[in-house]
Tab-separated table of C-alpha atoms in Angstrom:
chain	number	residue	atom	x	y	z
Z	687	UNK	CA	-20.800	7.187	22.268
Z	688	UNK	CA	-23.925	5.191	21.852
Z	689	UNK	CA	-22.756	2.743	20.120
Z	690	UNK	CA	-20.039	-0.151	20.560
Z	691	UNK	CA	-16.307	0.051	18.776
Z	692	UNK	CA	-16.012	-3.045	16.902
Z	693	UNK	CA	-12.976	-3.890	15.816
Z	694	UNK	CA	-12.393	-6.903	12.699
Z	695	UNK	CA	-8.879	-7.238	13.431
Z	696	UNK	CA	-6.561	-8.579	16.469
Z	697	UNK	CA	-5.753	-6.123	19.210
Z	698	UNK	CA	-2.687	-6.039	21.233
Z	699	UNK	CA	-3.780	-6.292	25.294
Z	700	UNK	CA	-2.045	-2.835	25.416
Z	701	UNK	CA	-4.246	-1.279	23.141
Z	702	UNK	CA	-7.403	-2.972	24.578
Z	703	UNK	CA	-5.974	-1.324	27.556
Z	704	UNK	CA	-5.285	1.805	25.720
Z	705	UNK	CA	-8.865	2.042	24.691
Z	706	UNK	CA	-10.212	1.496	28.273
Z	707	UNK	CA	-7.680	4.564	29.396
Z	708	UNK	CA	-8.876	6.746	26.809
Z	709	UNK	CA	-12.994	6.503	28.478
Z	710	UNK	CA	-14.210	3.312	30.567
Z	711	UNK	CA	-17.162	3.510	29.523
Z	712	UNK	CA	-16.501	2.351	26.177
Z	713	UNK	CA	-17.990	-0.703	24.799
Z	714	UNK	CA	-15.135	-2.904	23.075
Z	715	UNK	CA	-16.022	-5.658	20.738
Z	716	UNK	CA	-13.685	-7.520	19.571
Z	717	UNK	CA	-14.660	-10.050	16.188
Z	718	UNK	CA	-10.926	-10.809	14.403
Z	719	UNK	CA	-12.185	-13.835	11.874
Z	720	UNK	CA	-16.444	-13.294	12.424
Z	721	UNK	CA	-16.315	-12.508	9.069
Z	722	UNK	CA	-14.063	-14.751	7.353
Z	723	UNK	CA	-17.007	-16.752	5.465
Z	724	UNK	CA	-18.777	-13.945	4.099
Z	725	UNK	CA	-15.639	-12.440	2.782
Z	726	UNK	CA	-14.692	-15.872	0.731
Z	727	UNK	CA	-17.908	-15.241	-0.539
Z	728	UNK	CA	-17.492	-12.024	-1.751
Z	729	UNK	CA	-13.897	-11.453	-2.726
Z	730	UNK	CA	-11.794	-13.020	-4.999
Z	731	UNK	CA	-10.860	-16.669	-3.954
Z	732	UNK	CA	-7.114	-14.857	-4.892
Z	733	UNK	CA	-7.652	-12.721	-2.166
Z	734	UNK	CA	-8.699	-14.727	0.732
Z	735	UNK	CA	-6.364	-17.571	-0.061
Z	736	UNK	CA	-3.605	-15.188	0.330
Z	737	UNK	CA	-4.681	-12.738	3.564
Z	738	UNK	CA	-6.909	-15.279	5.366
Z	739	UNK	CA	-5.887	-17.958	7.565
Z	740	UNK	CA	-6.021	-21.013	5.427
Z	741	UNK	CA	-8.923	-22.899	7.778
Z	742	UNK	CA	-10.621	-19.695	9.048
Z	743	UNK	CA	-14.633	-20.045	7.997
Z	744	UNK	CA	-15.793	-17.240	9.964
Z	745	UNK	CA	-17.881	-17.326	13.565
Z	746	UNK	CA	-21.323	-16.938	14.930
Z	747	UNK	CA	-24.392	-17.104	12.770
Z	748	UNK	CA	-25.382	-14.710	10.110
Z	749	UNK	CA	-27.935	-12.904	12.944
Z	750	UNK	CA	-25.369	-12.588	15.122
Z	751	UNK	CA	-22.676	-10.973	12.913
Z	752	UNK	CA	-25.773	-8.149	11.850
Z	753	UNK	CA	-26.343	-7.151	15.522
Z	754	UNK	CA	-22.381	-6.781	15.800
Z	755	UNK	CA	-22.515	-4.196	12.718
Z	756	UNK	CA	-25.852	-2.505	13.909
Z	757	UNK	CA	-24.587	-1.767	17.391
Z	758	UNK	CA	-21.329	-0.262	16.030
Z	759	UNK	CA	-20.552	3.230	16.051
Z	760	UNK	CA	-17.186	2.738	15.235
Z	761	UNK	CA	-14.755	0.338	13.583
Z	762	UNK	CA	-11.665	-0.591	13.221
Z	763	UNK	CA	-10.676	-2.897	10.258
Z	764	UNK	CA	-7.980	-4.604	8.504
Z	765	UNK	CA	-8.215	-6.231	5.170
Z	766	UNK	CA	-10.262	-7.555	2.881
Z	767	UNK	CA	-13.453	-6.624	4.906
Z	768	UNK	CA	-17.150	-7.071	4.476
Z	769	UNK	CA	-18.198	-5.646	1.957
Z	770	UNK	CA	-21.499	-4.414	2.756
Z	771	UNK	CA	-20.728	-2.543	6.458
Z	772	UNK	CA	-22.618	0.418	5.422
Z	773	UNK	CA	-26.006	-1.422	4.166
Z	774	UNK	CA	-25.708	-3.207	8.038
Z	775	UNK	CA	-24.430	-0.980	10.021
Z	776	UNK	CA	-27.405	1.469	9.927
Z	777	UNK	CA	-25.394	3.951	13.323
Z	778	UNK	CA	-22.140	3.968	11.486
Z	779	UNK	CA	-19.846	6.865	11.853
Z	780	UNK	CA	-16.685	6.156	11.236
Z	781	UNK	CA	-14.137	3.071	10.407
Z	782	UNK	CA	-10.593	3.373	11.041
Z	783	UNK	CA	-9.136	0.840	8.181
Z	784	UNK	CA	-5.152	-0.255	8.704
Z	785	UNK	CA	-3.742	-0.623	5.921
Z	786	UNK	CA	-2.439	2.546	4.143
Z	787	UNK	CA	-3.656	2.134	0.591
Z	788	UNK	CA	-7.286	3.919	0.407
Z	789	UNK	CA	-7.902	2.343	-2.892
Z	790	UNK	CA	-9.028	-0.852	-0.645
Z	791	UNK	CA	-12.197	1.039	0.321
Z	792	UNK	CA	-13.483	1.074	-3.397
Z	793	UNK	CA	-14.536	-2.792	-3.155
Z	794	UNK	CA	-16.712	-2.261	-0.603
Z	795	UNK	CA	-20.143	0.403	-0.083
Z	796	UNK	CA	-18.154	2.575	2.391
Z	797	UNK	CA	-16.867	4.355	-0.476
Z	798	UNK	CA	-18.321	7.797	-1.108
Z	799	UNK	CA	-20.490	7.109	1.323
Z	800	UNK	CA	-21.710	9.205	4.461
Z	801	UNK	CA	-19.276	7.566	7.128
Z	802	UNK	CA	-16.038	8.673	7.020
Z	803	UNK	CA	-13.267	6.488	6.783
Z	804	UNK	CA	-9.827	7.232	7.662
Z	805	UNK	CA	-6.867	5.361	6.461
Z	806	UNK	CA	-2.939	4.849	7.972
Z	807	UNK	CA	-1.839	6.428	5.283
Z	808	UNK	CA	2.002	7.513	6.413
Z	809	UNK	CA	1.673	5.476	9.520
Z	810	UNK	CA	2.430	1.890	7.878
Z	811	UNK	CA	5.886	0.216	7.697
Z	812	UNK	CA	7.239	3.426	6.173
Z	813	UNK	CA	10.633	2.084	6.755
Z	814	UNK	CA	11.118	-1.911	5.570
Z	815	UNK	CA	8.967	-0.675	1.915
Z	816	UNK	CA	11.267	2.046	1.786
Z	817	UNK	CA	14.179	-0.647	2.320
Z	818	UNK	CA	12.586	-3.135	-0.220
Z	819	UNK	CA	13.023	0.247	-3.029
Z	820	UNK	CA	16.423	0.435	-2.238
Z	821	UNK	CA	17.023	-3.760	-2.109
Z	822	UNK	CA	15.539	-3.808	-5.563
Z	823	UNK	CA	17.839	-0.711	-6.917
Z	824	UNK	CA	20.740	-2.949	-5.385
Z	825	UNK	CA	19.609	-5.581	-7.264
Z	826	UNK	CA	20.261	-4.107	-10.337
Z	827	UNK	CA	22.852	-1.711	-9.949
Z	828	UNK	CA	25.142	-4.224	-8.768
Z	829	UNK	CA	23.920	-7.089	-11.549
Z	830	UNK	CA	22.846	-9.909	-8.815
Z	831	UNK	CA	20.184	-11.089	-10.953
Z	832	UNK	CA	22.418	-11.977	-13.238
Z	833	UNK	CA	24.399	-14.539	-10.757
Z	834	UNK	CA	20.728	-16.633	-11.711
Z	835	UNK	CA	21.676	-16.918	-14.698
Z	836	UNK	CA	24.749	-17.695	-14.744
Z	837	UNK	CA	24.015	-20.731	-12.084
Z	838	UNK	CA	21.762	-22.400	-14.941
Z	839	UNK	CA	24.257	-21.969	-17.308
Z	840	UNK	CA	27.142	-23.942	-14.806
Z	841	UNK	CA	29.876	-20.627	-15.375
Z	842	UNK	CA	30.679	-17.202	-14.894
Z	843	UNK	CA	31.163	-14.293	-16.802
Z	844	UNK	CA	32.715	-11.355	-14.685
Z	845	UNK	CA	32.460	-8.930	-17.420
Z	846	UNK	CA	28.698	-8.751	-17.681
Z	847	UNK	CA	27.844	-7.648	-14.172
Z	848	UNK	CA	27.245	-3.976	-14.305
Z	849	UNK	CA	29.016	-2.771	-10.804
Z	850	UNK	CA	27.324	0.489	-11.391
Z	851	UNK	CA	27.848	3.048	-8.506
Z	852	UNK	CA	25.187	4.597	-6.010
Z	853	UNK	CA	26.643	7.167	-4.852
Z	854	UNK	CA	25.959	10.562	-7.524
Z	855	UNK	CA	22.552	8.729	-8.916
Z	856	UNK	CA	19.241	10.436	-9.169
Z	857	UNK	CA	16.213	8.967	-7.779
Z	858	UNK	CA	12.745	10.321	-8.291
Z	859	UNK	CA	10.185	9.167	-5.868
Z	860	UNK	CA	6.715	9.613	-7.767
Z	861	UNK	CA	4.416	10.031	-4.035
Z	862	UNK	CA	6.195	12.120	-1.233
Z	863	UNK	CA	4.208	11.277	1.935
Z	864	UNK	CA	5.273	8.856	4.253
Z	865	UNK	CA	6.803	6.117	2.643
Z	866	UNK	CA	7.892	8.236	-0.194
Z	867	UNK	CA	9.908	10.853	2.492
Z	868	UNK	CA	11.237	7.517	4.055
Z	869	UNK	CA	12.864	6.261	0.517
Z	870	UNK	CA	14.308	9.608	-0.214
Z	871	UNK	CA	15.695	9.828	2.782
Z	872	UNK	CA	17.676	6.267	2.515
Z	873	UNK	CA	18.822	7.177	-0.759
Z	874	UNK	CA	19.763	10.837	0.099
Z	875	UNK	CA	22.025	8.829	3.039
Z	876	UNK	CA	23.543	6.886	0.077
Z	877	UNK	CA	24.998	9.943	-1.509
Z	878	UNK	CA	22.037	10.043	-4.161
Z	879	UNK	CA	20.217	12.717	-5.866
Z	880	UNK	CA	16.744	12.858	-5.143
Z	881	UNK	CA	14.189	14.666	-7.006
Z	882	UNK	CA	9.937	14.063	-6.063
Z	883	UNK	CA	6.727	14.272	-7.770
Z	884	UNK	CA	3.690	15.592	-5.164
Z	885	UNK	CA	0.591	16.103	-6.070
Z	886	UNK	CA	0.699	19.387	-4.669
Z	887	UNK	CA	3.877	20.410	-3.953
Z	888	UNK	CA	4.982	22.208	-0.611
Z	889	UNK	CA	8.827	23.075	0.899
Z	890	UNK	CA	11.148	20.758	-0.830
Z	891	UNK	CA	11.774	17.784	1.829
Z	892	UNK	CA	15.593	17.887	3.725
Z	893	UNK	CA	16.688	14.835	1.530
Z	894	UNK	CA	15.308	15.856	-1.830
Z	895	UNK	CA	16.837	18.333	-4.187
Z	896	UNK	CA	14.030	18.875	-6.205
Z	897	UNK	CA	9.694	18.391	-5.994
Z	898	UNK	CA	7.736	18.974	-8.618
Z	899	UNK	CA	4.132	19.159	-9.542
Z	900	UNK	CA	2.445	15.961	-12.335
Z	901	UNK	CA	2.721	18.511	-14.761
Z	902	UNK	CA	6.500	18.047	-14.764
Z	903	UNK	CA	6.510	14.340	-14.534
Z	904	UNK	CA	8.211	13.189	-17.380
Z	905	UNK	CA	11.173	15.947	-17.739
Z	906	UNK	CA	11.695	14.667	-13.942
Z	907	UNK	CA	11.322	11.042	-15.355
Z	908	UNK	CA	14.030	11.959	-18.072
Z	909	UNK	CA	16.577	13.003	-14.840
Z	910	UNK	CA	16.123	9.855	-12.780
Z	911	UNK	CA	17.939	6.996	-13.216
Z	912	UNK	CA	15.918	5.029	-10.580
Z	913	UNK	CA	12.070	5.464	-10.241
Z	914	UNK	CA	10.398	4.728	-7.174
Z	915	UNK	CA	6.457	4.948	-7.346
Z	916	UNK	CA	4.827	5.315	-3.540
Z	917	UNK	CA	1.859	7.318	-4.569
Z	918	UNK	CA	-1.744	6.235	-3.884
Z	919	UNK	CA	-3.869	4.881	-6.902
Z	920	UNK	CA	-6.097	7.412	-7.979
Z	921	UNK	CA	-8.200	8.346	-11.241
Z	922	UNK	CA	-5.017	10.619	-11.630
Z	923	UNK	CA	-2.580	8.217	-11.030
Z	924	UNK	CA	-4.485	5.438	-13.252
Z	925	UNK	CA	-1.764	4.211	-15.603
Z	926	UNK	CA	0.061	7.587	-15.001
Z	927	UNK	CA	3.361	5.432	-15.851
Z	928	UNK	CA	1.961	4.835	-19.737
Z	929	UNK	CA	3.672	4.727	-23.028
Z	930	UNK	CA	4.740	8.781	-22.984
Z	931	UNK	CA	6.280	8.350	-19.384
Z	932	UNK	CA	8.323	5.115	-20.446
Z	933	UNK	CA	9.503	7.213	-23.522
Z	934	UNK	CA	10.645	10.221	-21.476
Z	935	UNK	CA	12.587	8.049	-19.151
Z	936	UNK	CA	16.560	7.890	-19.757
Z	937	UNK	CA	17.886	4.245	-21.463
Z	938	UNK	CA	18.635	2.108	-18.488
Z	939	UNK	CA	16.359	3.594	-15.853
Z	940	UNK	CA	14.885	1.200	-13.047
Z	941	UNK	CA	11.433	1.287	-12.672
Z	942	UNK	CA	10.519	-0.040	-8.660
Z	943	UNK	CA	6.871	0.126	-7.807
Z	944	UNK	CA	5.770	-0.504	-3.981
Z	945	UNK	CA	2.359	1.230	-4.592
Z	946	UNK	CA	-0.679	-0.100	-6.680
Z	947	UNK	CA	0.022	-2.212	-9.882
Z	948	UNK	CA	-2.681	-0.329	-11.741
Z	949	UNK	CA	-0.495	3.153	-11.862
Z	950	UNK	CA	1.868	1.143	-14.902
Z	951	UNK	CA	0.140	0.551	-18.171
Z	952	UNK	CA	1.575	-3.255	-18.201
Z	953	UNK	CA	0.826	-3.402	-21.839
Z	954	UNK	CA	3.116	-0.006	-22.011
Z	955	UNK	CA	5.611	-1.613	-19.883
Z	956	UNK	CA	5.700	-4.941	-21.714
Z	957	UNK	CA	6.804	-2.947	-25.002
Z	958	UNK	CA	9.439	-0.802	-23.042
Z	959	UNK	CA	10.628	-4.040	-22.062
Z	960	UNK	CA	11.003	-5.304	-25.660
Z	961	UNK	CA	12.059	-2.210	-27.089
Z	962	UNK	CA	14.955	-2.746	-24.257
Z	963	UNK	CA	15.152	0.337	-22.748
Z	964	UNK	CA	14.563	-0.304	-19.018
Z	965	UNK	CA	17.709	-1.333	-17.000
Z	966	UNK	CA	15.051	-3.311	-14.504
Z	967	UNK	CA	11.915	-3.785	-13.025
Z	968	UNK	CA	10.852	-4.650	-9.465
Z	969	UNK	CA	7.404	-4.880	-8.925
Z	970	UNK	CA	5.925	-5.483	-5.216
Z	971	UNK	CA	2.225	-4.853	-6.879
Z	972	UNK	CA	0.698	-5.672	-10.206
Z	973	UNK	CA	-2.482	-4.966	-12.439
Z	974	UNK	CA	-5.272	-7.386	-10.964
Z	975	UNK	CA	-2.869	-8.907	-7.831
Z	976	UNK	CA	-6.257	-9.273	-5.546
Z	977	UNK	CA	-7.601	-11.350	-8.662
Z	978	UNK	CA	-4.758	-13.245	-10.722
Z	979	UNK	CA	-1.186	-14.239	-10.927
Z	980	UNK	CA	0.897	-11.270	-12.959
Z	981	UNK	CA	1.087	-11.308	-16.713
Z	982	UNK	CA	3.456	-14.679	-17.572
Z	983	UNK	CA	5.278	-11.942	-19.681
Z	984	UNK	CA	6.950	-10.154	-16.443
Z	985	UNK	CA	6.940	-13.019	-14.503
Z	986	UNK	CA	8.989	-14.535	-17.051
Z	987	UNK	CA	11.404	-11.752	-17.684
Z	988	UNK	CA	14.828	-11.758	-15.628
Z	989	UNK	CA	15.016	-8.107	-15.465
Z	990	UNK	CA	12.054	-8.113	-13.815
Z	991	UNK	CA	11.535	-8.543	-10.464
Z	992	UNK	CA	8.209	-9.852	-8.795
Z	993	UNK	CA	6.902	-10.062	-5.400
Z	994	UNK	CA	3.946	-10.859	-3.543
Z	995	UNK	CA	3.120	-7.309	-2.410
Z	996	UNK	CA	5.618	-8.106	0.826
Z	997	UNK	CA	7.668	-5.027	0.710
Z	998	UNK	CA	6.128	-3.905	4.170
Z	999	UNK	CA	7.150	-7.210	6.257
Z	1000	UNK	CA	9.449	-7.085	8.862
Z	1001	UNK	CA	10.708	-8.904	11.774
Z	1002	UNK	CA	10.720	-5.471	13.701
Z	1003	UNK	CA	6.494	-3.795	14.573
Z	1004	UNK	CA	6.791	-0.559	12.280
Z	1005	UNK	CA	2.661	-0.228	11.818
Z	1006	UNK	CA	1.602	2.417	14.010
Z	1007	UNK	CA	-2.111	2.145	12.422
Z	1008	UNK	CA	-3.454	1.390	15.386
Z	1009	UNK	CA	-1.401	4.474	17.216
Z	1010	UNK	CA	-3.439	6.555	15.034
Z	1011	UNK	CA	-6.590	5.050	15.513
Z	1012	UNK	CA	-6.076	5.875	19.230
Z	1013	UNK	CA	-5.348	9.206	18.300
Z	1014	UNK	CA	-8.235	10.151	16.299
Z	1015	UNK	CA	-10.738	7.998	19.050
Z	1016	UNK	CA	-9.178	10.883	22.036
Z	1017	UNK	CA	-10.206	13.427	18.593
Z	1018	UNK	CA	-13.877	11.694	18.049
Z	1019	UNK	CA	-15.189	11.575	21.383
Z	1020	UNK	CA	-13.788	15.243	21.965
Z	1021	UNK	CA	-15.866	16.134	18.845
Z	1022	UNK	CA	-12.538	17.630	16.765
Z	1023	UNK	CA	-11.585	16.995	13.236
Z	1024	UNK	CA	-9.675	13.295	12.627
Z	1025	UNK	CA	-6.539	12.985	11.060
Z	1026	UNK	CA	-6.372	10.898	7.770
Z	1027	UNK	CA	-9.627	10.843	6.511
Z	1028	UNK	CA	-10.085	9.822	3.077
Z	1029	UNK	CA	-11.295	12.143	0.435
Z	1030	UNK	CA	-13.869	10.281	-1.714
Z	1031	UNK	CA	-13.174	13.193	-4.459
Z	1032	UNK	CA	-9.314	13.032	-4.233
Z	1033	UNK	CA	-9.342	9.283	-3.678
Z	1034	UNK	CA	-6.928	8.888	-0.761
């Protein structure tokens, strides 16, 4: 390498030491917060209030932080990021970014350009989003958000909680890589039916039944009873869950979406609301979340469910982003393909 590895988020001392295992030689820089300022200035205040320390202003002086970027060969960041690496970093080759979602990269001038970016795509808390899907079908099923209700009102009403049974259900995952494999598998253990939508679809998964292609989304849709959407956002995905999709769906299904807010039509999903024909809605992601609070009609709405995208924390390390990035750095330096690298033309 003849550049530095300059990595924009905190590393563990065993993965320093990791790195230094790999080759010696390798020149480490390590700049977690450098870049704090210049992200508040270009990002959404929504955004950095949320995923930067509240106090954290950045380091170092604007000259400083450009000899950081042009010395780097490789990075390793988190997110948001600066937007502007590639204008900078003039002997960029590759970035290594953590989080799993690719559609991160479009705010920024890496994307579709001539570094290549790889992503942890299947490598990120598969496992607590996949139990957040199944804590929101709970939810439902079993009519705890009515027990809110019924708390303002000062009495009970045993007769209107649903107590509908898991076991015998159908559950379509719309995404079957890693987190969507890791749902299906959960709900598979709960005695469920599970049925997938891939983009391309291979050898049906051990825990589903059935995986279709897009072009059979909404006679899959019409089968489910609970919808789980793990795909990445995509110009294909775009609002794939629109108007047609909420009319194909059976009366009662739960819609659960741990993906990117921008794959519902909200204005579609506000109607099937009204029109009463969704059982629930839990929503980890919305349309605009690095920009603005969700639309005061679903955050309003007791059958629907809102979080701030926190369906991946855990009190138990499950990211093994950084695994992979050690991976593919033994791959770079041997001069062999990397694993995970984004597609600008497929998106993810």
């Amino acid at each position: 390498m003849k550049g530095s590895i300059l990595s924009l988020v905190r590393l563990a001392p065993r993965d320093r030491e990791a790195i230094g295992r790999i080759d010696p030689g390798l020149r480490l820089v390590e700049a977690s917060g450098w870049f704090d300022g210049e992200m508040r200035e270009t990002w959404p205040a929504f955004t950095t209030d949320r995923y930067l320390a509240p106090d954290s202003t950045g380091r170092g002086t604007r000259e400083e932080r450009d000899r950081l970027l042009a010395d780097a060969e490789v990075m390793l960041v988190g997110f948001p990021f600066p937007v502007d690496l590639r204008a900078r970093a003039a002997g960029l080759a590759w970035v290594h970014q953590r989080p799993a979602g690719s559609s991160n990269m479009r705010h920024g001038d890496l994307w579709q350009s001539d570094v290549t970016v790889t992503s942890s795509r299947g490598h990120a808390h598969n496992l607590p989003i996949a139990e957040y899907v199944l804590a929101g079908m709970l939810h439902f099923l079993k009519g705890l958000h009515i027990s809110s209700t019924e708390r303002e009102a000062g009495g009970f009403n045993a007769r209107g909680y649903p107590g509908l049974q898991v076991a015998g259900r159908t559950m379509c995952v719309i995404g079957v890589g890693g987190i969507g494999r890791e749902v299906g598998r959960l709900a598979a253990a709960l005695a469920m039916r599970v049925t997938g939508v891939k983009r391309v679809p291979g050898p049906p998964d051990p825990a589903f039944d059935r995986v279709t292609g897009p072009d059979e989304l909404h006679e899959i849709l019409g089968q489910a009873d609970v919808i789980a959407l793990c795909c990445q956002w995509t110009p294909q995905t775009h609002r794939m869950i629109n108007a047609a999709a909420f009319a194909a769906m059976k009366p009662g299904a739960l819609l659960i979406n741990v993906a990117r807010g921008e794959i519902i039509d909200e204005e579609a999903l506000c109607g099937a609301l009204a029109a009463g024909t969704l059982g629930g809605v839990v929503l980890d992601v919305y349309d605009g979340e690095f920009e603005r609070p969700p639309d005061p009609r679903l955050w309003s709405d007791e059958r629907v469910v809102i979080t701030p995208h926190i369906s991946a924390k855990s009190d138990v390390n499950t990211h093994r982003g950084t695994a992979l990035f050690l991976e593919n750095l033994r791959l770079y330096l041997a001069g062999h393909p990397l694993k995970n690298v984004i597609s600008w033309e497929q998106g993810y």
